[in-house]
Amino acid sequence: MNFNTRDEARNQCMLSGPLRRRGYDWWWHSFSARDVQTGEERAFFVEYFLVNPALGGERPVFGQLPENKVAGRRPSYVMVKAGCWGKNARQLHRFFGWQEARVRMGAPFEVEAGDCFASETELRGSVEVSAAEAAAHPEWMCGAGSMRWDLKLDKKIAFNVGYGTSAPLRAIKAFEMYWHAQGMKTQVSGTVWLDGRRYAVDGPSSFGYADKNWGHGFTTPWVWLSSCDLTSRITGERLADTAFDIGGGRPKVFFVGLPRKLLGAIWHEGRGFEFNFSKFWTGSRTRFECREEDERIVWHVEQDTWAARLVTDVWCEKADMLLVNYEAPDGSKRHNRLWNGGNGHGRLQLFEKRGRELVLVDDMDAAHVGCEYGEYD
């Protein structure tokens, strides 16, 4: 199967069976917009995060509250996470009890709570947290500010990892953490208001992204890199039908950790190159290094199959990033230094293998790179 295949069944809510009591599911969206007064560009994100629906009720249950930790009460809520990167980067959280939410369990997915809504083609909602509220509620795991959005989504290029999220493996919940990118290139259109300032989101220049993760735990290390804003160093032209996506770290299958592995793909002007360890017959191999420097986070990834090679180098200034917060379905918060950004820069070198010869397909600069890195002991 070609990985550039959108699949509403893989993008639907996966909180069935044991994941209803110990599981999470989220839909992540990131994009760029411009201040309508100044023209200044800003990178934003909006996420809809669901955890442990079978344990929920009228109000959200916070796993980080000391009394819940003592009682062994696990988190249960629908959380809307929204925010921005760059100067004064922030993440804002709004929580709903499960009885306040409506989640369509089939395909295509829909999530609705209050004025917040998400589907394959639309995002609407708002979140507002005062400085006093953020200080008084550390269990909310967020900062202060307000954001409102009304957006349309047009998903152009997908990364469907195939085997790892096939129906049989989804049914038996084999993996700790699953991933599906319905729109590794997504044109986002509409309006965002941040602290009262209006930002216009214009499809072709939004450099948008949409994916989802679900499971019962989080990988460590946690790695994600993606961009659909790539320019060829060979021709000097921006590549309108190109996007790449890399993610993973140390997957677990039936609670057994595998060696450090990543899933990756690049769609390059109508041609697909996939580096997917679950498709063992392709000879997929990965080496990667991530490090935290004083001023920035740096990623180096080398991916090979029998047919191709991709070398990816990305960096992002820590001043443009934030430490993103989640609690796991078991109530733990192990990732306390998970760097997350949307203003990364990088270089990708894509090769084809012809016998023992490496033939350069393209040498590309990447901007608006979505990026994450974090580890815990």
Coordinates of C-alpha atoms in Angstrom, one line a residue:
M1 CA 0.0 0.0 0.0
N2 CA 1.2 3.5 -0.8
F3 CA 1.8 5.4 2.5
N4 CA 0.2 8.5 1.0
T5 CA -3.3 7.2 1.6
R6 CA -5.8 8.9 3.9
D7 CA -7.8 6.5 6.0
E8 CA -10.7 7.7 8.1
A9 CA -10.8 4.3 9.9
R10 CA -7.3 4.9 11.2
N11 CA -8.2 8.4 12.1
Q12 CA -11.3 7.6 14.2
C13 CA -11.4 7.4 18.0
M14 CA -9.6 4.3 19.2
L15 CA -10.8 4.3 22.8
S16 CA -12.4 0.9 22.8
G17 CA -11.8 -2.3 24.8
P18 CA -9.1 -2.0 27.5
L19 CA -8.2 1.5 26.3
R20 CA -11.5 2.8 27.7
R21 CA -10.1 2.3 31.2
R22 CA -6.4 2.8 30.5
G23 CA -5.9 4.6 27.2
Y24 CA -5.6 8.0 25.4
D25 CA -6.3 9.3 22.0
W26 CA -5.4 12.7 20.5
W27 CA -5.7 14.6 17.3
W28 CA -2.9 17.2 16.8
H29 CA -2.9 20.1 14.4
S30 CA -0.2 22.7 13.8
F31 CA 0.0 25.6 11.3
S32 CA 1.3 29.1 10.7
A33 CA -0.7 32.4 10.5
R34 CA -0.1 36.1 10.2
D35 CA -1.1 39.0 12.4
V36 CA -3.7 40.9 10.3
Q37 CA -2.3 44.3 11.5
T38 CA 1.5 43.8 11.5
G39 CA 1.9 40.9 9.0
E40 CA 4.1 39.1 11.6
E41 CA 4.1 35.3 11.2
R42 CA 3.2 33.1 14.2
A43 CA 3.1 29.3 14.5
F44 CA 0.1 27.7 16.4
F45 CA -1.1 24.4 17.5
V46 CA -4.5 22.9 18.5
E47 CA -5.0 19.5 20.0
Y48 CA -7.9 17.4 21.2
F49 CA -6.8 14.9 23.9
L50 CA -9.0 12.2 25.3
V51 CA -8.1 9.9 28.2
N52 CA -9.8 7.0 30.1
P53 CA -13.5 7.5 29.1
A54 CA -14.8 4.6 31.3
L55 CA -13.5 6.4 34.4
G56 CA -15.2 9.7 33.7
G57 CA -18.3 11.5 34.9
E58 CA -19.7 15.0 35.1
R59 CA -16.3 16.6 35.9
P60 CA -12.8 16.1 34.7
V61 CA -10.6 13.9 36.9
F62 CA -6.9 15.1 37.2
G63 CA -4.3 12.5 37.8
Q64 CA -1.8 15.0 39.1
L65 CA -3.9 16.1 42.1
P66 CA -2.1 14.8 45.3
E67 CA -5.4 13.4 46.7
N68 CA -6.0 11.5 43.4
K69 CA -2.4 10.1 43.5
V70 CA -2.9 8.9 47.0
A71 CA -6.3 7.3 46.1
G72 CA -5.0 5.8 42.9
R73 CA -7.5 7.7 40.8
R74 CA -6.5 7.8 37.2
P75 CA -7.1 10.8 34.9
S76 CA -10.3 11.0 32.9
Y77 CA -11.3 13.9 30.7
V78 CA -11.4 15.6 27.3
M79 CA -8.7 18.2 27.1
V80 CA -8.4 20.9 24.5
K81 CA -4.8 22.0 24.2
A82 CA -4.0 25.2 22.2
G83 CA -1.1 27.6 22.0
C84 CA 1.8 29.0 20.0
W85 CA 5.5 28.9 19.6
G86 CA 8.0 31.7 19.3
K87 CA 8.3 34.7 21.6
N88 CA 6.0 34.2 24.7
A89 CA 5.3 30.6 23.6
R90 CA 2.6 29.0 25.6
Q91 CA 0.2 26.1 26.0
L92 CA -3.3 26.5 27.3
H93 CA -5.5 23.7 28.5
R94 CA -9.3 23.4 28.9
F95 CA -10.8 20.4 30.4
F96 CA -14.3 18.7 30.2
G97 CA -15.8 15.8 32.0
W98 CA -16.8 12.9 29.8
Q99 CA -20.5 13.6 30.3
E100 CA -20.0 17.1 28.9
A101 CA -18.5 15.7 25.6
R102 CA -19.7 14.1 22.5
V103 CA -17.4 11.7 20.7
R104 CA -18.3 9.9 17.5
M105 CA -16.7 6.5 17.8
G106 CA -16.9 5.6 14.1
A107 CA -15.5 7.1 11.0
P108 CA -15.2 10.0 10.2
F109 CA -14.4 11.1 13.7
E110 CA -16.0 14.0 15.6
V111 CA -15.2 15.4 19.0
E112 CA -17.3 18.1 20.6
A113 CA -17.3 19.7 24.1
G114 CA -18.6 23.2 24.8
D115 CA -17.8 25.4 21.9
C116 CA -14.8 23.2 20.9
F117 CA -15.2 20.9 17.9
A118 CA -12.9 18.8 15.8
S119 CA -13.5 16.7 12.7
E120 CA -11.6 15.7 9.5
T121 CA -12.3 19.1 8.0
E122 CA -13.0 21.6 10.8
L123 CA -11.6 22.9 14.0
R124 CA -13.5 25.4 16.2
G125 CA -13.0 26.3 19.8
S126 CA -11.7 28.5 22.5
V127 CA -9.6 28.4 25.7
E128 CA -8.9 31.0 28.3
V129 CA -6.8 30.7 31.5
S130 CA -6.0 33.6 33.8
A131 CA -2.6 33.9 35.5
A132 CA -4.3 33.4 38.8
E133 CA -6.0 30.2 37.6
A134 CA -2.8 28.8 36.2
A135 CA -1.0 29.4 39.4
A136 CA -3.8 28.0 41.6
H137 CA -4.1 24.8 39.5
P138 CA -0.8 23.2 38.7
E139 CA -2.8 20.0 37.9
W140 CA -3.9 21.8 34.7
M141 CA -0.2 21.7 33.5
C142 CA -0.5 25.0 31.5
G143 CA 0.2 28.7 31.3
A144 CA -2.1 31.7 31.0
G145 CA -3.7 33.4 28.0
S146 CA -6.6 33.2 25.6
M147 CA -7.0 31.7 22.2
R148 CA -10.0 31.2 19.9
W149 CA -10.0 29.5 16.4
D150 CA -12.3 28.8 13.5
L151 CA -10.5 26.7 10.9
K152 CA -11.0 24.5 7.8
L153 CA -8.7 21.6 7.0
D154 CA -7.7 20.3 3.6
K155 CA -5.4 17.3 4.0
K156 CA -3.2 16.9 1.0
I157 CA -0.5 14.3 1.8
A158 CA -0.8 11.5 4.3
F159 CA 1.6 9.2 6.1
N160 CA -0.3 6.0 6.7
V161 CA 2.2 3.7 8.4
G162 CA 0.2 0.6 7.3
Y163 CA 1.2 -2.6 9.1
G164 CA 1.8 -1.1 12.5
T165 CA -1.8 0.3 12.6
S166 CA -3.5 -2.5 10.7
A167 CA -6.9 -3.5 12.0
P168 CA -5.7 -6.8 13.6
L169 CA -2.9 -5.1 15.6
R170 CA -5.2 -2.3 16.6
A171 CA -7.8 -4.8 17.8
I172 CA -5.3 -6.6 20.2
K173 CA -3.7 -3.3 21.3
A174 CA -0.3 -4.8 20.5
F175 CA 1.7 -1.5 20.6
E176 CA 2.1 0.9 23.5
M177 CA 1.7 3.9 21.3
Y178 CA 0.3 4.1 17.8
W179 CA 0.6 6.9 15.2
H180 CA -1.2 7.9 12.0
A181 CA -0.7 11.2 10.1
Q182 CA -3.8 11.9 8.1
G183 CA -2.3 15.2 6.8
M184 CA 1.5 15.5 7.0
K185 CA 0.7 18.3 4.5
T186 CA -2.5 20.1 5.4
Q187 CA -3.8 23.4 4.1
V188 CA -5.4 25.2 7.0
S189 CA -7.6 28.2 6.4
G190 CA -9.5 30.5 8.7
T191 CA -8.9 32.8 11.7
V192 CA -7.1 32.6 15.1
W193 CA -7.4 35.1 17.9
L194 CA -4.5 35.1 20.4
D195 CA -5.0 37.4 23.5
G196 CA -7.4 39.4 21.4
R197 CA -5.1 39.8 18.4
R198 CA -6.4 38.4 15.1
Y199 CA -4.3 36.2 12.9
A200 CA -5.3 35.1 9.3
V201 CA -4.6 31.5 8.3
D202 CA -4.1 31.2 4.5
G203 CA -4.2 27.6 3.2
P204 CA -1.1 27.5 0.9
S205 CA 1.1 29.5 3.3
S206 CA -0.2 27.8 6.5
F207 CA 2.3 24.9 6.2
G208 CA -0.2 22.8 8.2
Y209 CA 0.1 19.4 9.7
A210 CA -2.4 16.9 11.2
D211 CA -1.8 13.6 12.9
K212 CA -3.0 11.4 15.8
N213 CA -1.5 9.2 18.5
W214 CA -3.2 6.7 20.7
G215 CA -2.3 3.9 23.1
H216 CA -1.7 3.2 26.8
G217 CA 1.7 4.9 27.3
F218 CA 4.3 7.2 25.8
T219 CA 7.5 6.3 24.2
T220 CA 11.0 7.4 25.4
P221 CA 12.9 8.8 23.7
W222 CA 10.1 10.7 22.0
V223 CA 11.0 12.0 18.6
W224 CA 9.0 13.9 16.0
L225 CA 10.1 15.9 12.9
S226 CA 7.9 17.1 10.1
S227 CA 7.6 19.8 7.5
C228 CA 5.8 20.6 4.2
D229 CA 7.9 23.7 3.6
L230 CA 10.8 22.4 1.6
T231 CA 13.0 24.1 -1.0
S232 CA 15.4 22.4 -3.4
R233 CA 19.0 23.5 -3.1
I234 CA 19.4 22.1 -6.7
T235 CA 16.7 24.1 -8.4
G236 CA 16.1 26.8 -5.9
E237 CA 12.4 26.2 -6.1
R238 CA 9.9 25.5 -3.3
L239 CA 8.6 22.0 -3.6
A240 CA 4.8 22.3 -3.7
D241 CA 4.1 18.5 -3.6
T242 CA 6.6 17.5 -0.9
A243 CA 6.4 16.7 2.8
F244 CA 8.3 14.6 5.3
D245 CA 7.4 13.0 8.6
I246 CA 9.6 11.1 11.2
G247 CA 8.4 9.8 14.5
G248 CA 8.9 7.3 17.2
G249 CA 11.8 6.5 19.6
R250 CA 11.6 3.1 21.4
P251 CA 8.4 1.3 20.5
K252 CA 7.0 -1.4 22.8
V253 CA 5.0 -4.4 21.6
F254 CA 3.2 -6.4 24.3
F255 CA 5.2 -4.4 26.9
V256 CA 8.5 -5.4 25.4
G257 CA 10.7 -2.6 24.3
L258 CA 12.3 -2.7 20.9
P259 CA 15.7 -1.1 20.0
R260 CA 15.6 2.6 19.2
K261 CA 13.5 2.8 16.0
L262 CA 11.8 5.5 14.0
L263 CA 9.1 5.5 11.4
G264 CA 9.6 7.9 8.5
A265 CA 8.5 8.9 5.0
I266 CA 9.1 11.6 2.5
W267 CA 6.7 12.4 -0.4
H268 CA 8.8 14.1 -3.0
E269 CA 7.0 15.7 -5.9
G270 CA 4.7 12.7 -6.6
R271 CA 7.1 10.0 -5.4
G272 CA 7.0 8.2 -2.1
F273 CA 10.0 7.0 -0.1
E274 CA 9.2 5.2 3.2
F275 CA 11.4 4.1 6.0
N276 CA 9.2 1.9 8.2
F277 CA 10.7 -0.7 10.5
S278 CA 7.4 -2.7 10.6
K279 CA 7.8 -3.4 6.9
F280 CA 10.9 -5.5 7.5
W281 CA 11.1 -6.8 3.9
T282 CA 12.2 -3.3 2.8
G283 CA 15.4 -3.5 4.8
S284 CA 14.5 -0.4 6.8
R285 CA 17.3 0.7 9.2
T286 CA 17.6 3.9 11.3
R287 CA 20.3 5.7 13.3
F288 CA 19.4 8.8 15.1
E289 CA 20.9 11.2 17.7
C290 CA 19.0 14.0 19.5
R291 CA 20.7 16.3 21.9
E292 CA 19.9 19.4 24.0
E293 CA 22.4 22.2 23.7
D294 CA 22.5 25.4 25.7
E295 CA 20.5 27.4 23.1
R296 CA 18.8 24.8 20.9
I297 CA 17.7 21.2 20.3
V298 CA 19.4 19.3 17.5
W299 CA 18.3 16.1 15.7
H300 CA 20.3 13.9 13.3
V301 CA 18.6 11.0 11.6
E302 CA 19.9 8.6 9.0
Q303 CA 17.3 6.2 7.4
D304 CA 18.0 3.5 4.9
T305 CA 16.1 0.8 2.9
W306 CA 17.3 -1.5 0.1
A307 CA 16.2 1.2 -2.3
A308 CA 16.7 4.6 -0.7
R309 CA 18.5 6.7 1.9
L310 CA 17.4 9.9 3.8
V311 CA 19.7 12.0 5.9
T312 CA 17.8 14.6 8.0
D313 CA 19.4 17.3 10.2
V314 CA 17.1 19.7 12.1
W315 CA 17.6 22.3 14.8
C316 CA 15.3 24.6 16.7
E317 CA 16.0 27.4 19.1
K318 CA 14.9 26.7 22.6
A319 CA 13.6 30.3 22.9
D320 CA 11.0 29.4 20.2
M321 CA 9.9 26.1 21.9
L322 CA 8.0 25.0 25.0
L323 CA 8.0 22.1 27.3
V324 CA 4.8 20.3 26.4
N325 CA 2.8 18.6 29.2
Y326 CA 0.7 15.4 29.2
E327 CA -0.2 12.9 31.9
A328 CA -0.4 9.2 30.9
P329 CA -3.5 7.1 31.4
D330 CA -2.0 5.5 34.5
G331 CA -1.8 8.9 36.1
S332 CA 2.0 9.3 35.9
K333 CA 3.7 12.3 34.3
R334 CA 7.1 10.9 33.3
H335 CA 7.9 13.3 30.5
N336 CA 8.8 16.5 32.3
R337 CA 11.3 17.8 29.7
L338 CA 9.5 17.2 26.4
W339 CA 10.7 19.9 24.0
N340 CA 8.1 20.9 21.4
G341 CA 8.4 23.4 18.6
G342 CA 7.0 24.5 15.2
N343 CA 9.8 26.9 14.0
G344 CA 12.5 24.4 13.3
H345 CA 14.9 24.5 10.4
G346 CA 16.7 21.7 8.6
R347 CA 18.4 20.0 5.7
L348 CA 17.3 16.8 4.0
Q349 CA 19.4 14.8 1.5
L350 CA 17.4 12.1 -0.3
F351 CA 19.2 9.4 -2.3
E352 CA 18.2 6.4 -4.5
K353 CA 20.3 3.3 -4.4
R354 CA 21.2 1.8 -7.7
G355 CA 23.3 -1.2 -6.9
R356 CA 26.1 0.1 -4.8
E357 CA 25.7 3.6 -6.1
L358 CA 24.0 6.4 -4.2
V359 CA 22.2 8.8 -6.6
L360 CA 21.1 12.2 -5.2
V361 CA 17.4 12.7 -5.7
D362 CA 17.3 16.1 -4.0
D363 CA 19.1 18.2 -1.4
M364 CA 16.5 20.3 0.5
D365 CA 16.2 23.1 3.0
A366 CA 13.3 22.7 5.4
A367 CA 11.5 25.5 7.3
H368 CA 8.4 25.5 9.6
V369 CA 9.6 22.2 11.0
G370 CA 7.4 20.7 13.7
C371 CA 9.7 19.0 16.2
E372 CA 9.8 17.2 19.5
Y373 CA 12.3 15.5 21.7
G374 CA 12.2 14.2 25.3
E375 CA 13.4 11.3 27.4
Y376 CA 12.9 10.0 30.9
D377 CA 14.7 7.4 33.0

